[in-house]
Short mmCIF file of C-alpha atoms and ligand atoms in Angstrom, two decimals:
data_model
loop_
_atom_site.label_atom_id
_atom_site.label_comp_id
_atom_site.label_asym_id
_atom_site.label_seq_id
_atom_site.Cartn_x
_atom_site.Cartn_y
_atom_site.Cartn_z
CA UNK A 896 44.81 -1.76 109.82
CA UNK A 897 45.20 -3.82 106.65
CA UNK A 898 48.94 -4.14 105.73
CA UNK A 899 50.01 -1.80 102.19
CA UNK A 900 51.50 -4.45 100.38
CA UNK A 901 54.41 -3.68 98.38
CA UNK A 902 55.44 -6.75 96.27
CA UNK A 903 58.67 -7.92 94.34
CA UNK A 904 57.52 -9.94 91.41
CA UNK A 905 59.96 -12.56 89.38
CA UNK A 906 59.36 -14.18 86.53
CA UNK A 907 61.36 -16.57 84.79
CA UNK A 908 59.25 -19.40 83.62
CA UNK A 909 61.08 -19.00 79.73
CA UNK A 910 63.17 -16.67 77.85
CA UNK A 911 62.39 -13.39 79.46
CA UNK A 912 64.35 -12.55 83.01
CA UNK A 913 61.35 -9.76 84.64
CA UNK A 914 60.73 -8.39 87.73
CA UNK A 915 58.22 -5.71 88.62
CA UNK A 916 56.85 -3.93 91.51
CA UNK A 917 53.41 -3.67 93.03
CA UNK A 918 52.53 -0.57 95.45
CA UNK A 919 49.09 -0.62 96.97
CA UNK A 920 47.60 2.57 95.93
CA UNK A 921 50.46 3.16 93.08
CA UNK A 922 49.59 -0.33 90.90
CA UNK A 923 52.27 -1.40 88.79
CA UNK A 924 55.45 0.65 89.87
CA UNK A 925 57.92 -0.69 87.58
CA UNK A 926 58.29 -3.40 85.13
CA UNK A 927 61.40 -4.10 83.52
CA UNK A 928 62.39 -7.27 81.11
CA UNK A 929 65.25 -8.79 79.55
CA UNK A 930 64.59 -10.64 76.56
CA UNK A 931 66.37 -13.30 75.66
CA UNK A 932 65.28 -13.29 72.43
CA UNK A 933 69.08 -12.66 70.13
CA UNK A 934 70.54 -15.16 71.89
CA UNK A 935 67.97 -17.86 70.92
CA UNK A 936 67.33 -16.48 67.30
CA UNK A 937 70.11 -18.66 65.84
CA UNK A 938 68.92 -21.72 66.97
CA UNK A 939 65.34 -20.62 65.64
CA UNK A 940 63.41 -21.37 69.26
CA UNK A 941 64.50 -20.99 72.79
CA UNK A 942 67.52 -23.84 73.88
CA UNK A 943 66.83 -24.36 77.73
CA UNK A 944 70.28 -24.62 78.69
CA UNK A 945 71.29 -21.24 77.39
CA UNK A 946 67.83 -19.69 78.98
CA UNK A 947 68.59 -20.84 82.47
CA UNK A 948 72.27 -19.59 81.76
CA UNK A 949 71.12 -16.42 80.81
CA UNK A 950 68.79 -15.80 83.71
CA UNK A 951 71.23 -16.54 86.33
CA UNK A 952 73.20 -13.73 84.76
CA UNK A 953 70.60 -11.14 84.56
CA UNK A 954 68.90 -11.64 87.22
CA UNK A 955 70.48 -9.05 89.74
CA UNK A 956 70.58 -6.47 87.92
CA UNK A 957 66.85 -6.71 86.54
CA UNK A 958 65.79 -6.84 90.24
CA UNK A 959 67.62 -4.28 91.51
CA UNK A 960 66.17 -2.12 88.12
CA UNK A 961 63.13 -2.32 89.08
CA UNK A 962 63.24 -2.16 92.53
CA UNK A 963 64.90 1.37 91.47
CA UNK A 964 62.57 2.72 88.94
CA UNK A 965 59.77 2.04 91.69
CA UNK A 966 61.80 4.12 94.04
CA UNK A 967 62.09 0.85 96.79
CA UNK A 968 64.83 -1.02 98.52
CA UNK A 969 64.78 -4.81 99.96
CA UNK A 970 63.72 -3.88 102.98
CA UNK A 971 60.71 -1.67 102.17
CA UNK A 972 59.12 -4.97 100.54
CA UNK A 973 56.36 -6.87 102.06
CA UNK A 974 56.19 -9.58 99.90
CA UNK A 975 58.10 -11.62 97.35
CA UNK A 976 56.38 -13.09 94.13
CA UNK A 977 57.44 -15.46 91.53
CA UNK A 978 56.36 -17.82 88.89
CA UNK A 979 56.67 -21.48 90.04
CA UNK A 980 54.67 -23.08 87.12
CA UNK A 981 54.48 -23.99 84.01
CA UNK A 982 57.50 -23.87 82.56
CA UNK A 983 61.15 -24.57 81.67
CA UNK A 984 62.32 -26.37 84.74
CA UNK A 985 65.78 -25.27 85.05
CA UNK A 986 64.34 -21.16 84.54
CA UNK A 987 62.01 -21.68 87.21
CA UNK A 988 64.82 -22.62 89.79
CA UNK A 989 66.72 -19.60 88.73
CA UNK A 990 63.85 -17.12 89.66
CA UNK A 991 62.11 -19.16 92.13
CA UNK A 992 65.77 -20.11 94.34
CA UNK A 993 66.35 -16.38 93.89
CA UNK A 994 63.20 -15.72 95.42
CA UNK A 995 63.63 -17.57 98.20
CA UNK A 996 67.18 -16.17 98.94
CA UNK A 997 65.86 -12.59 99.23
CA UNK A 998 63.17 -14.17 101.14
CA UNK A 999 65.16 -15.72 103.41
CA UNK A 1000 68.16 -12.78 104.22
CA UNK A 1001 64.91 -10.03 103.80
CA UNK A 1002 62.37 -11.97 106.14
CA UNK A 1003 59.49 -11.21 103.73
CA UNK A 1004 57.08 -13.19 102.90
CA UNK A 1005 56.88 -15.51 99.64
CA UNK A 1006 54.00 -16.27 97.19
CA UNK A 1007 54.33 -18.79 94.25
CA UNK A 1008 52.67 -18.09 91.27
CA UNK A 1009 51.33 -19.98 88.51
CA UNK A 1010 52.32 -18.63 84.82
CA UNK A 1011 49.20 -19.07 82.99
CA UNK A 1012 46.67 -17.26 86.02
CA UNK A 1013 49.11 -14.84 85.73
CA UNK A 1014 48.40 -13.96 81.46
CA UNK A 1015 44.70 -14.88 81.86
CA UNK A 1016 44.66 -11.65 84.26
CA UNK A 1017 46.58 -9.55 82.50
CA UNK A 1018 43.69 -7.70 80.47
CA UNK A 1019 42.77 -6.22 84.03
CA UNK A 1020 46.20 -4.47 84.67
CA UNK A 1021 45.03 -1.78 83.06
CA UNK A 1022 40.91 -2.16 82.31
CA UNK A 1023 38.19 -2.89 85.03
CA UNK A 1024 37.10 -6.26 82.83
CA UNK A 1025 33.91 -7.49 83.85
CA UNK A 1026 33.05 -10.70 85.47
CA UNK A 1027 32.46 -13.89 83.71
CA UNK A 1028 34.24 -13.40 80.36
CA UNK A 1029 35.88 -15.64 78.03
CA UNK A 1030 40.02 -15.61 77.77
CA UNK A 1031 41.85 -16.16 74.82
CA UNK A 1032 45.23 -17.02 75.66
CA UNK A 1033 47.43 -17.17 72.52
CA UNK A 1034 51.54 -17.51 73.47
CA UNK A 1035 54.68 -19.43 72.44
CA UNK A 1036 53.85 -22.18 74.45
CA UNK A 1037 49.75 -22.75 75.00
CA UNK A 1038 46.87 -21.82 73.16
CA UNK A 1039 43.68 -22.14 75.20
CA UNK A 1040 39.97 -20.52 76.07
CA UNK A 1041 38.81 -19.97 80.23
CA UNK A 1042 35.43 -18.91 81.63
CA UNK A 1043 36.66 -16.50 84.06
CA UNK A 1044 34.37 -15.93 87.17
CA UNK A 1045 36.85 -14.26 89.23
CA UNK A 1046 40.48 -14.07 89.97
CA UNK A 1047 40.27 -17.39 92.14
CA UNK A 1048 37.91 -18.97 90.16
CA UNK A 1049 38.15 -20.16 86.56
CA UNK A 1050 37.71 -23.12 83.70
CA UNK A 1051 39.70 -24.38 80.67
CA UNK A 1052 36.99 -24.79 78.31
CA UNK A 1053 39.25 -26.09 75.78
CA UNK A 1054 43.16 -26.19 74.75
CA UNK A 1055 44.82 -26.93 71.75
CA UNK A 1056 45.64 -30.34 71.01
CA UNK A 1057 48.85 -30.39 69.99
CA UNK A 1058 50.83 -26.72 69.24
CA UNK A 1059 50.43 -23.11 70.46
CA UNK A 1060 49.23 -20.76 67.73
CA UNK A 1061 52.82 -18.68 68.66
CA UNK A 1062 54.25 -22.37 67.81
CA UNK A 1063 52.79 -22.05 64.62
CA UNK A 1064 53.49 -19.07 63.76
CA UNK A 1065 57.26 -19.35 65.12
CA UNK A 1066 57.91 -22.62 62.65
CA UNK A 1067 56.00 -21.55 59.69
CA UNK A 1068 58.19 -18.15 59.92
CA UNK A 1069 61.46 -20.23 60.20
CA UNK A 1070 60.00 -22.61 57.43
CA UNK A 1071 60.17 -19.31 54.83
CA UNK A 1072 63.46 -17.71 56.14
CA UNK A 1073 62.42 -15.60 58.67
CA UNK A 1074 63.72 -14.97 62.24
CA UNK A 1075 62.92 -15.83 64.95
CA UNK A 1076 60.35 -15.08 66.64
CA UNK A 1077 57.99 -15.45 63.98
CA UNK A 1078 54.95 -13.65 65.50
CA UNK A 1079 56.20 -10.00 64.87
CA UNK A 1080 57.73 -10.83 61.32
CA UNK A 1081 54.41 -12.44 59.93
CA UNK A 1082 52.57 -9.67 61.07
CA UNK A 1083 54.96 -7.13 59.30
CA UNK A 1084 54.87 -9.26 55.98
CA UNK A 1085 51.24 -9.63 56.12
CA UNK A 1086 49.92 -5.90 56.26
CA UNK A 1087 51.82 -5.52 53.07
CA UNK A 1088 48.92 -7.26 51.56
CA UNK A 1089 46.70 -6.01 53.45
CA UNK A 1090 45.47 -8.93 55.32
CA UNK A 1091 44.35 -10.76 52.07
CA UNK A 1092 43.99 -14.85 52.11
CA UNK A 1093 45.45 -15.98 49.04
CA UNK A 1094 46.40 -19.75 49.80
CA UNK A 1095 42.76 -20.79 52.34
CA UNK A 1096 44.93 -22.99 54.74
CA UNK A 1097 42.10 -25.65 56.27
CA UNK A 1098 40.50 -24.07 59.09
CA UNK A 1099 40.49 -26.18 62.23
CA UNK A 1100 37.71 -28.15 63.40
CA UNK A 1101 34.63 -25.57 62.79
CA UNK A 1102 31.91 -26.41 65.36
CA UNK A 1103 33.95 -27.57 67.89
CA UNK A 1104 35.82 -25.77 71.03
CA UNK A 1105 38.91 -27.44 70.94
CA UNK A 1106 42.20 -26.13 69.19
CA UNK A 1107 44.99 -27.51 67.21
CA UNK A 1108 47.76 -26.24 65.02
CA UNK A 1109 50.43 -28.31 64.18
CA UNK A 1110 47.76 -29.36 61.09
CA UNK A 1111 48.23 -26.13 59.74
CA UNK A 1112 52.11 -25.65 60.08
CA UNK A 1113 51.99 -29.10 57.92
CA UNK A 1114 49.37 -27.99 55.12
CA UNK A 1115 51.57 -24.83 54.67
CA UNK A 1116 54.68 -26.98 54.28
CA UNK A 1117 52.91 -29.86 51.87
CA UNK A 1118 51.53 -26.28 49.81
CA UNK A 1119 54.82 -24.85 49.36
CA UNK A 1120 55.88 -28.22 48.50
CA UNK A 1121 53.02 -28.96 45.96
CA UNK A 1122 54.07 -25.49 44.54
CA UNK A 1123 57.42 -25.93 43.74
CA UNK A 1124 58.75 -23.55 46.40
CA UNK A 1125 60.19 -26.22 48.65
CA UNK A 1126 63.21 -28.31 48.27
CA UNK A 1127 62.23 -31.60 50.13
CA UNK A 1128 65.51 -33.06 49.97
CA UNK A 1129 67.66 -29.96 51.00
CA UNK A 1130 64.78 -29.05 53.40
CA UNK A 1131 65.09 -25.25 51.71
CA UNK A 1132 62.53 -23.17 51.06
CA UNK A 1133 63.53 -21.63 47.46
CA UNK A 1134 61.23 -18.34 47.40
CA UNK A 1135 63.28 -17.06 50.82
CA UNK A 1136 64.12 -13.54 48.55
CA UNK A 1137 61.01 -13.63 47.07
CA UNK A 1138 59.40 -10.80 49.28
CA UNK A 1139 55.66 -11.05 47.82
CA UNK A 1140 55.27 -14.84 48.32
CA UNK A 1141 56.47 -14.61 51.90
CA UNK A 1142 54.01 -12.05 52.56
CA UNK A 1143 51.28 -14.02 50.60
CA UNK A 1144 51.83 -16.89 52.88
CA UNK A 1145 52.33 -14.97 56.57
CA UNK A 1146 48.80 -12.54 55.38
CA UNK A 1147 47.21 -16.23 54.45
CA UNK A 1148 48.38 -17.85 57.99
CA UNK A 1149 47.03 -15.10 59.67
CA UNK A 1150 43.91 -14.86 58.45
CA UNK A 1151 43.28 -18.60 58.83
CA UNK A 1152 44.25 -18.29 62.62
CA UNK A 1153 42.19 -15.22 62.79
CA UNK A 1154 39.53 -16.92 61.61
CA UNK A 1155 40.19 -19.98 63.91
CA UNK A 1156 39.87 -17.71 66.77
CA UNK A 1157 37.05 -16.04 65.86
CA UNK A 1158 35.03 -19.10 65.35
CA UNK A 1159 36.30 -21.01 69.03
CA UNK A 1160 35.17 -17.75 70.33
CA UNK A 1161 31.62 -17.33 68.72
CA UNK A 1162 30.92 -20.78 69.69
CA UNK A 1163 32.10 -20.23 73.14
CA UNK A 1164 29.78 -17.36 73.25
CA UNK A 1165 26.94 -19.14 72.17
CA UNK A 1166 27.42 -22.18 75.23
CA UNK A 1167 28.59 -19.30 77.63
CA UNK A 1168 25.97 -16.52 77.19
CA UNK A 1169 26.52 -15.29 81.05
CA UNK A 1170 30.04 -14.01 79.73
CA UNK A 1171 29.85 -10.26 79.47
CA UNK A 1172 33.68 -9.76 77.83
CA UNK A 1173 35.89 -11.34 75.81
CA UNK A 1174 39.78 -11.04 76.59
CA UNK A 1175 42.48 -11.94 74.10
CA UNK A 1176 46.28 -12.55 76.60
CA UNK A 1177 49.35 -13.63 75.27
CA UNK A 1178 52.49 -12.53 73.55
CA UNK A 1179 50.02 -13.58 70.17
CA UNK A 1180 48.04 -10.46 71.17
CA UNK A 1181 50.32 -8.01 70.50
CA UNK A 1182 49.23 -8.55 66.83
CA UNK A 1183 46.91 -5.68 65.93
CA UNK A 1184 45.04 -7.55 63.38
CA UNK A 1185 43.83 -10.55 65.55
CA UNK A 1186 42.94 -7.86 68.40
CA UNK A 1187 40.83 -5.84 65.37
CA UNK A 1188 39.28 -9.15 64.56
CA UNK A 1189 38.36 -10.17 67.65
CA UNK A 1190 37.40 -7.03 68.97
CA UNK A 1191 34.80 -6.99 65.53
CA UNK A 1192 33.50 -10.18 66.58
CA UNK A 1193 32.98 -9.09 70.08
CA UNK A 1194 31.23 -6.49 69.15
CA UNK A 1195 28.70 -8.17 66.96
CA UNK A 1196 27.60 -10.07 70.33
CA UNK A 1197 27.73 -6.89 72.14
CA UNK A 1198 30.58 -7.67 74.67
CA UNK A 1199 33.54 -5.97 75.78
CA UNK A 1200 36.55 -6.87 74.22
CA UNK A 1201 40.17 -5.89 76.45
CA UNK A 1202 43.45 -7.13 75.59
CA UNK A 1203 46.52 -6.14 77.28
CA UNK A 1204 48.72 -3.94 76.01
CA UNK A 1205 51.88 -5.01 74.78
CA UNK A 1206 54.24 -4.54 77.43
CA UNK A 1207 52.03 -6.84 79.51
CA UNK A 1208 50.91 -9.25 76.73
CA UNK A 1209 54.41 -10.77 75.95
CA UNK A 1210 56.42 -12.53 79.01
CA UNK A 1211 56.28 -9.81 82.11
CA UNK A 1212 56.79 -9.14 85.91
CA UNK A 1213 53.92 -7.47 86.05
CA UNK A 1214 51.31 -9.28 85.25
CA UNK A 1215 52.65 -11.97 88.54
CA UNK A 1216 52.52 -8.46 90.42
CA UNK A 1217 48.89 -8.38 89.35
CA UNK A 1218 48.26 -11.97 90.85
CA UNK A 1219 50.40 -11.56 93.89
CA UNK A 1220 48.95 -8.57 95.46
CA UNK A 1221 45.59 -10.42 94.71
CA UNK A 1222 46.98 -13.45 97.14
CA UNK A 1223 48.63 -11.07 99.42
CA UNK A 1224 45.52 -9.68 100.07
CA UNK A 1225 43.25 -12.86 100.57
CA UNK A 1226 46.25 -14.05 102.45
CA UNK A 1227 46.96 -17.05 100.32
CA UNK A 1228 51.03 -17.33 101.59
CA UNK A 1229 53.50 -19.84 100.67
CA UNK A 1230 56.59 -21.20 102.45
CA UNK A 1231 60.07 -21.72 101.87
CA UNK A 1232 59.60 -25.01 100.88
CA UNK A 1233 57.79 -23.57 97.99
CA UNK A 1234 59.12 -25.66 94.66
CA UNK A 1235 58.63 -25.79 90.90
CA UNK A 1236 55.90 -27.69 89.08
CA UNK A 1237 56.43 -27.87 84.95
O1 KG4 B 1812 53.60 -15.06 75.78
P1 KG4 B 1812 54.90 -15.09 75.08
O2 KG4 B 1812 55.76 -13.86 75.18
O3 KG4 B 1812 55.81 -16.24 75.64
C1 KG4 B 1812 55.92 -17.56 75.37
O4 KG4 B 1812 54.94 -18.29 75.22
O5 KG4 B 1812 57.13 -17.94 75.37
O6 KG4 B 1812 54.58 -15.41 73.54
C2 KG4 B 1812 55.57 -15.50 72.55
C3 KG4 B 1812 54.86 -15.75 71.23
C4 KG4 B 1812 55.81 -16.14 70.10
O7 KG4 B 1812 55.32 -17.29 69.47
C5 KG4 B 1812 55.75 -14.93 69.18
O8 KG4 B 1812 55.96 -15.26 67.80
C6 KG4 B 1812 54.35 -14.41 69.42
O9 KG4 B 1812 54.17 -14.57 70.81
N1 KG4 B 1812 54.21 -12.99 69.05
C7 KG4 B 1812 53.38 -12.56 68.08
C8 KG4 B 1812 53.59 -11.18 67.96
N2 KG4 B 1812 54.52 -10.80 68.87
C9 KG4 B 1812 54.89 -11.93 69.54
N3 KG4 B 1812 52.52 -13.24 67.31
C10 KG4 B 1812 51.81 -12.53 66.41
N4 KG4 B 1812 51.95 -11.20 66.22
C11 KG4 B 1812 52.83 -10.48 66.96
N5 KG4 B 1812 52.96 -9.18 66.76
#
């Protein structure tokens, strides 16, 4: 009889404390997060020091939440998850010496799990995504497109060069006054008009897989700049009340990464025709204009398009759940002398 797995999953890799349970036969049972997200919004991007501080504080009572809303104690657990890689080093001790604790006093077994397998997945939480496809992963900290074969098996086909398209998004939004995170704020400011490209930001390397955005963080600031909008000296951007330019340049930004994305994943399609869906992961996807864009372009090559919904987009428990009871299953185990890798 094949054991029913019923997993703890932590994940701590950044500014989110999350934990979430997997029931074989129930799916995702709970997923509950803390974001860290006020406490880093003065400092306009997440301070390490204060995330692993953070964590350490939260982290008992997020795992006991969710171990309650799934209706589970310690000991009904088979399994502990939690994300050992990539990340900030001193938030992966918190969540993976945690682990290991419960681990230890429980006697259940442990399972490490990488970050980025984890978002690349998370499209399949809730749709039965078809095998290969392409992955977009769009998030605060990488940008990059996979061939996905299976949930052991797949490629980087290309990553950006230098910053995350969140990264660009985050500093461009602090650049003209807004908070942090950007993501949300440019998105808000940019359906007030309507999605329009007013200032055509260069377009990264058309023809070409690979990514990069820390070109276009820089032609926005040298445009403000050429306009008159920017105070070099004072480092102040001068328009910061001026509601319609701010929305002018977040609906311009957008548009140029939509189109970015759009173009890395036509040409993707065209050297990967065996790929029967395109995914698009990442706290980045919870923008409903990208998603309609790239669900338009998927469309016009007649593949699926799935992205995850927001909950499981952004930072999450759940999607390491996802993973875990995937391991669990094909009995790929770790050891207490599990560590971090960043
Ligand atoms: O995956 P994620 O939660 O974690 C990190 O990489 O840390 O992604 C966070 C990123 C941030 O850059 C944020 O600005 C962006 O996702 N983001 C969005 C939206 N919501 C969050 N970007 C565009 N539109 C949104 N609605």
């Amino acid at each position: 009889m094949p054991i029913l797995e019923k997993i703890l999953a932590i994940e701590t890799s950044c500014d989110e404390t999350a934990a979430s349970v997997w029931i074989d036969g129930r799916g995702i049972a709970s997923n509950v997060v803390f974001s860290q997200v006020k406490l880093h919004a003065v400092y306009g991007g997440v301070v390490p020091e204060i995330a692993s501080r953070s964590h350490l504080e939260k982290i008992g009572f997020i795992v006991q939440s969710a171990l309650d809303q799934a209706g589970c104690s310690l000991s009904d657990l088979t399994t502990i998850a939690v994300t050992t890689r990539p990340g900030l080093p001193g938030s992966l001790l918190v969540g993976l010496c945690y682990a290991k604790a419960l681990a230890a006093c429980a006697k259940k077994r442990i399972i490490g799990i990488d970050h980025i397998q984890a978002h690349i997945f998370s499209a399949c939480i809730e749709n039965a995504v078809t095998y290969p496809h392409l992955c977009l992963m769009a998030s605060g900290g990488n940008t990059a497109l996979y061939m996905v074969h299976g949930l052991d098996s797949y490629q980087v086909l290309a990553s950006t060069l230098d910053d995350a398209a969140g990264e660009a998004l985050d500093k461009v939004a602090k650049l003209i006054g807004l908070p942090y995170p950007g993501g949300p704020e440019i998105e808000r400011l940019a359906a007030q008009v309507a999605y329009k490209d007013f200032f055509a930001y260069p377009r990264s390397m058309p023809g070409s897989l690979e990514l990069s955005f820390s070109g276009l963080k820089t032609a926005v600031l040298y445009d403000v700049i050429k306009r008159g909008w920017y105070d070099v000296d004072c480092k102040l951007f001068l328009k910061a009340d001026d509601e319609t330019i701010k929305a002018q340049i977040a609906s311009s930004l957008l548009v140029c990464i939509a189109e970015t994305f759009t173009q890395k994943v036509r040409q993707a399609l065209k050297q990967y025709p065996e790929a029967r869906a395109v995914t698009f992961v990442g706290g980045v996807a919870c923008n409903t204009y990208l998603k309609q864009v790239l669900e338009r372009c998927a469309r016009e090559r007649e593949v699926f398009f799935f992205a995850p919904s927001p909950q499981y987009a952004t930072d999450n428990a759940a999607m390491v759940a996802y993973i875990a009871q995937h391991k669990a299953h094909t009995d790929q185990f770790d050891t207490l002398a599990l560590d971090i890798a960043f």
